[in-house]
Short mmCIF file of N, CA and C in Angstrom, two decimals:
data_model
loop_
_atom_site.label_atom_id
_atom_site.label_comp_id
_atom_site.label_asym_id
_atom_site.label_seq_id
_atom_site.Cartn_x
_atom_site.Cartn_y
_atom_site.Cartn_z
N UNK A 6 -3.48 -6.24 5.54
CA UNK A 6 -2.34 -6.74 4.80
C UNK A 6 -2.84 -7.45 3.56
N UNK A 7 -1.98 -7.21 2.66
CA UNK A 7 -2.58 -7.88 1.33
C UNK A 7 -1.38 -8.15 0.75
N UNK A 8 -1.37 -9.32 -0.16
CA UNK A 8 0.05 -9.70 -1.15
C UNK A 8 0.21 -9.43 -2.40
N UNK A 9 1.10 -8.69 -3.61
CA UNK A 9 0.76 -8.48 -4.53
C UNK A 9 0.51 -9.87 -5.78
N UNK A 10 -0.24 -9.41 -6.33
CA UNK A 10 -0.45 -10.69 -7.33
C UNK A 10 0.60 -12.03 -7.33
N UNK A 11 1.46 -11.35 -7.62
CA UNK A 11 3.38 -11.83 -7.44
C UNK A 11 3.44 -12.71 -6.73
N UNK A 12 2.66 -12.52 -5.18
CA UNK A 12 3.32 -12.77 -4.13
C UNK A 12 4.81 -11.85 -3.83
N UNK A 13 5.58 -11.15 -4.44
CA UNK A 13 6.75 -10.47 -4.22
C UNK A 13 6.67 -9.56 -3.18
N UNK A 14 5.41 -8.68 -2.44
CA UNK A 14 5.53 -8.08 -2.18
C UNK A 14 4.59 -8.04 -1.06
N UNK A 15 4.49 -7.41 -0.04
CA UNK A 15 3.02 -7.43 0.80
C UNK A 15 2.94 -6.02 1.09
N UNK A 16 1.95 -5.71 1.00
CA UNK A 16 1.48 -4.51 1.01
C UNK A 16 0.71 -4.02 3.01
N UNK A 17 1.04 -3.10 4.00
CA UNK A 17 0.53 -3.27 5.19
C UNK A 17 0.24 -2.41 5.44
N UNK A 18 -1.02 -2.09 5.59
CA UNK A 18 -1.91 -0.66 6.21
C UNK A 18 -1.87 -0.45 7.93
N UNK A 19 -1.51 0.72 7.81
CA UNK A 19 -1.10 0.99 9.50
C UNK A 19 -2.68 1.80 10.13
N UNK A 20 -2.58 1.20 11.29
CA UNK A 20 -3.56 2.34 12.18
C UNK A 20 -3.41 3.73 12.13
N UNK A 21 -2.21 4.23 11.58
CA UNK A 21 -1.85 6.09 11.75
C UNK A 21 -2.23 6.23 9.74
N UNK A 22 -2.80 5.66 8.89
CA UNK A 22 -2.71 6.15 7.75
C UNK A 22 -1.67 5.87 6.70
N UNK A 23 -0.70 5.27 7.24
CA UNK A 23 0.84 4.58 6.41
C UNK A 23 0.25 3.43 6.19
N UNK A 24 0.68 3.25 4.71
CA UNK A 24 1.60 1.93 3.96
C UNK A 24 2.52 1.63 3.93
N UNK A 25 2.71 0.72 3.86
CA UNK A 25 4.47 -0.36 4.06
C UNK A 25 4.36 -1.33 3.08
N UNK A 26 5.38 -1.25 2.20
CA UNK A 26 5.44 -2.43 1.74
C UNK A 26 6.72 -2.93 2.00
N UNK A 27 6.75 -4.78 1.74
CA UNK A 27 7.64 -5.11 2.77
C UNK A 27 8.03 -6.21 1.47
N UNK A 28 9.12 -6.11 1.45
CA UNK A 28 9.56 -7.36 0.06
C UNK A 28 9.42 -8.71 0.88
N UNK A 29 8.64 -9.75 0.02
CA UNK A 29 8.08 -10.81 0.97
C UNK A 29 9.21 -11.74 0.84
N UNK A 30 10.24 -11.47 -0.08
CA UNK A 30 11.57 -12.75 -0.01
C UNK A 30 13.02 -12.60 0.58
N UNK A 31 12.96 -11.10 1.02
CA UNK A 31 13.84 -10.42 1.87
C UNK A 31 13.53 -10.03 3.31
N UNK A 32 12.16 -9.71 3.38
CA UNK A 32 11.25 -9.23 4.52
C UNK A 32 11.91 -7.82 5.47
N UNK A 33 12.27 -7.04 4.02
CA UNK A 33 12.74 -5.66 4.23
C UNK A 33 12.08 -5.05 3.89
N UNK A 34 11.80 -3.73 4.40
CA UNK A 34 10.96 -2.43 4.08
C UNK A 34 11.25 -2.00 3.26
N UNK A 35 10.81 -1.62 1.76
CA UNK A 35 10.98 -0.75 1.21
C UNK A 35 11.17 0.95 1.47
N UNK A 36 12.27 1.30 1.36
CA UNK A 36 12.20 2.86 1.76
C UNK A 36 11.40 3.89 0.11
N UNK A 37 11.10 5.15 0.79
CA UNK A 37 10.46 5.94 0.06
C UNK A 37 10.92 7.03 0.41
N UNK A 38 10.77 8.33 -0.29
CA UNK A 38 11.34 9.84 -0.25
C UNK A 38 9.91 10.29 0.50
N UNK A 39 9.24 9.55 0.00
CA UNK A 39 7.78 9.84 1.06
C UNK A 39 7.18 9.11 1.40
N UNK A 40 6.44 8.87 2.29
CA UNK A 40 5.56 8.09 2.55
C UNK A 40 4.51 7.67 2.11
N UNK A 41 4.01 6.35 1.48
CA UNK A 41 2.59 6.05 0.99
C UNK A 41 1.49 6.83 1.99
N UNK A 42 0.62 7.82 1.95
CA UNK A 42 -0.02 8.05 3.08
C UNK A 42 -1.36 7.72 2.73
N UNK A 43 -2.58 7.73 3.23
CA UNK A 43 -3.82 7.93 2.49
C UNK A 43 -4.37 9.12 2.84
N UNK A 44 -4.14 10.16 3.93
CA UNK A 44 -4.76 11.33 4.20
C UNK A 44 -3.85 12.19 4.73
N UNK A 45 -3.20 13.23 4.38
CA UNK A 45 -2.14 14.00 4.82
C UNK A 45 -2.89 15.10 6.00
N UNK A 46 -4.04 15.21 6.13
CA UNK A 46 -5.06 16.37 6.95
C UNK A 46 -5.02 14.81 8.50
N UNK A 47 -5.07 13.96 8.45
CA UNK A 47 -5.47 13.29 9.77
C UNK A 47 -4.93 12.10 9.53
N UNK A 48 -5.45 10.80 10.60
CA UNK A 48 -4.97 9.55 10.58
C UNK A 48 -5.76 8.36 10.96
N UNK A 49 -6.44 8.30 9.44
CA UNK A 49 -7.68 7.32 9.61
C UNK A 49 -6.98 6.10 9.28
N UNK A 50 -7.57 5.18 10.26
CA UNK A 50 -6.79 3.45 10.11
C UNK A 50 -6.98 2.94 8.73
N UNK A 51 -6.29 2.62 8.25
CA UNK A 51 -6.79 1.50 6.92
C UNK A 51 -7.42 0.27 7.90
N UNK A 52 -8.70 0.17 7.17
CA UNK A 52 -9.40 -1.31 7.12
C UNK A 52 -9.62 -2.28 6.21
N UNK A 53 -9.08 -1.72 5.02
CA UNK A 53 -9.23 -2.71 4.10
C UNK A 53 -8.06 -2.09 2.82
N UNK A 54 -7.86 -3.48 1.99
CA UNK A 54 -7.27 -2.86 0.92
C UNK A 54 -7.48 -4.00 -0.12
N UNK A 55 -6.97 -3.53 -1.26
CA UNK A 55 -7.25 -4.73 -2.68
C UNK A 55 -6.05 -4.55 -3.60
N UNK A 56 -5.03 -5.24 -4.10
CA UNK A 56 -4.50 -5.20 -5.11
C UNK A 56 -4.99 -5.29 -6.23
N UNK A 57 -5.12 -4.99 -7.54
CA UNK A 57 -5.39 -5.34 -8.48
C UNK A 57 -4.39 -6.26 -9.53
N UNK A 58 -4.72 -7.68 -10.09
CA UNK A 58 -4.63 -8.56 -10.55
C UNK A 58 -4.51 -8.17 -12.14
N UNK A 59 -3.10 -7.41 -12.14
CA UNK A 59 -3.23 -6.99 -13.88
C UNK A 59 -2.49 -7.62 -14.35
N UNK A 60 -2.07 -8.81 -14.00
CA UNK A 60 -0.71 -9.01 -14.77
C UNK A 60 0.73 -8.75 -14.63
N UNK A 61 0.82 -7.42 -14.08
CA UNK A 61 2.52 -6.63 -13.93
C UNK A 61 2.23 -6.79 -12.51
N UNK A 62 2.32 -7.34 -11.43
CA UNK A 62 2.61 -7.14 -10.26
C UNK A 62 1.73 -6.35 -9.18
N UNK A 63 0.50 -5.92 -9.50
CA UNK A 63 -0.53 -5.33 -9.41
C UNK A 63 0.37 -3.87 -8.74
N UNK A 64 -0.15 -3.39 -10.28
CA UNK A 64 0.31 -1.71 -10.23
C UNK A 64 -0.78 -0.88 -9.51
N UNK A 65 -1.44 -1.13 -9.54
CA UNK A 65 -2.85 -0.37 -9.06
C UNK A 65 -3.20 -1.17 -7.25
N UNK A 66 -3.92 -0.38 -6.63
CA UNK A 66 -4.29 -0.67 -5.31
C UNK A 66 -5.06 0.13 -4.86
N UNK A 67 -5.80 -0.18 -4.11
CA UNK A 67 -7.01 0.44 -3.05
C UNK A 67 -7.52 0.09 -1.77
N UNK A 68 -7.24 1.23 -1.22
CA UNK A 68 -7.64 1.27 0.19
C UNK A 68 -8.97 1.70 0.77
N UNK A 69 -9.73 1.65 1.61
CA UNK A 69 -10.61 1.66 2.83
C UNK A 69 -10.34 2.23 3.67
N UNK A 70 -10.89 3.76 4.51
CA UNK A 70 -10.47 3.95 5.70
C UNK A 70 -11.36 3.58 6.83
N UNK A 71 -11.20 4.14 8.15
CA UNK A 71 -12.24 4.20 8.58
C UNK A 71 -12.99 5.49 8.88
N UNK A 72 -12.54 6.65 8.12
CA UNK A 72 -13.54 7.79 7.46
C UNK A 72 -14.42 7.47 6.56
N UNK A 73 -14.84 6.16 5.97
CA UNK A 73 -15.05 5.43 4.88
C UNK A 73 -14.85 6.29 3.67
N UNK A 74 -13.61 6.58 3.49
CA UNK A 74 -12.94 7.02 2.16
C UNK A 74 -11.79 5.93 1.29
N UNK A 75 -12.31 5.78 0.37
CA UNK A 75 -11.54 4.91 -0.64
C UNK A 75 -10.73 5.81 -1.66
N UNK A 76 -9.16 5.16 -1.42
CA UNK A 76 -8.01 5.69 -2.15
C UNK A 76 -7.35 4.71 -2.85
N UNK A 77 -7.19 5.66 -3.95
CA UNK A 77 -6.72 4.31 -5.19
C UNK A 77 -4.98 4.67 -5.58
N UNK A 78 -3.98 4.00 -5.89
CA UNK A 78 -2.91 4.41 -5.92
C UNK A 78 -2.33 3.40 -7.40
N UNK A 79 -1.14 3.87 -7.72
CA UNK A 79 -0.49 3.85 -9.10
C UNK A 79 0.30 3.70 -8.11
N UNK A 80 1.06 2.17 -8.53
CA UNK A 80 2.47 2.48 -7.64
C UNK A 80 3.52 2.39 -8.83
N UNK A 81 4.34 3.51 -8.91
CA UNK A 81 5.44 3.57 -10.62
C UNK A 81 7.16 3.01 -9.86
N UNK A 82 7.24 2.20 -9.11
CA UNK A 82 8.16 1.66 -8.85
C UNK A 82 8.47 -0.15 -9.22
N UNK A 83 7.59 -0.03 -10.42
CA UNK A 83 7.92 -1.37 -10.71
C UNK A 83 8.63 -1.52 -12.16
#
């Protein structure tokens, strides 16, 4: 779990490969037409993740699996 710069938002890596983000002042799920996934072939746990500290709400993010594959994401919903 990680919080965005903001604090607005928390970001939560699941054991099956899902992200959640969860509005931290409502503590509702954001819905999606798809799912944040990190691997659409299997379902490696997230172990780690990082927001990035840009200023806008940290648009950028990166994950850790435990395939040790690192995925970087653009989130355009801000």
């Amino acid at each position: 779990m990680v919080f965005t710069p903001d604090g607005d938002e928390l970001l939560i890596g699941q054991s099956n490969g899902v992200i959640q983000v969860m509005d931290a002042n409502t503590g509702m799920y954001k819905k999606y037409s798809q799912p944040l996934k990190i691997s659409e072939n299997s379902n490696p746990t997230i172990l780690s993740m990082i927001v990035a500290n840009d200023g806008i709400g940290g648009k950028y993010f990166a994950t850790m699996d435990s395939n040790q594959c690192v995925c970087l994401f653009k989130r355009d919903y801000l």
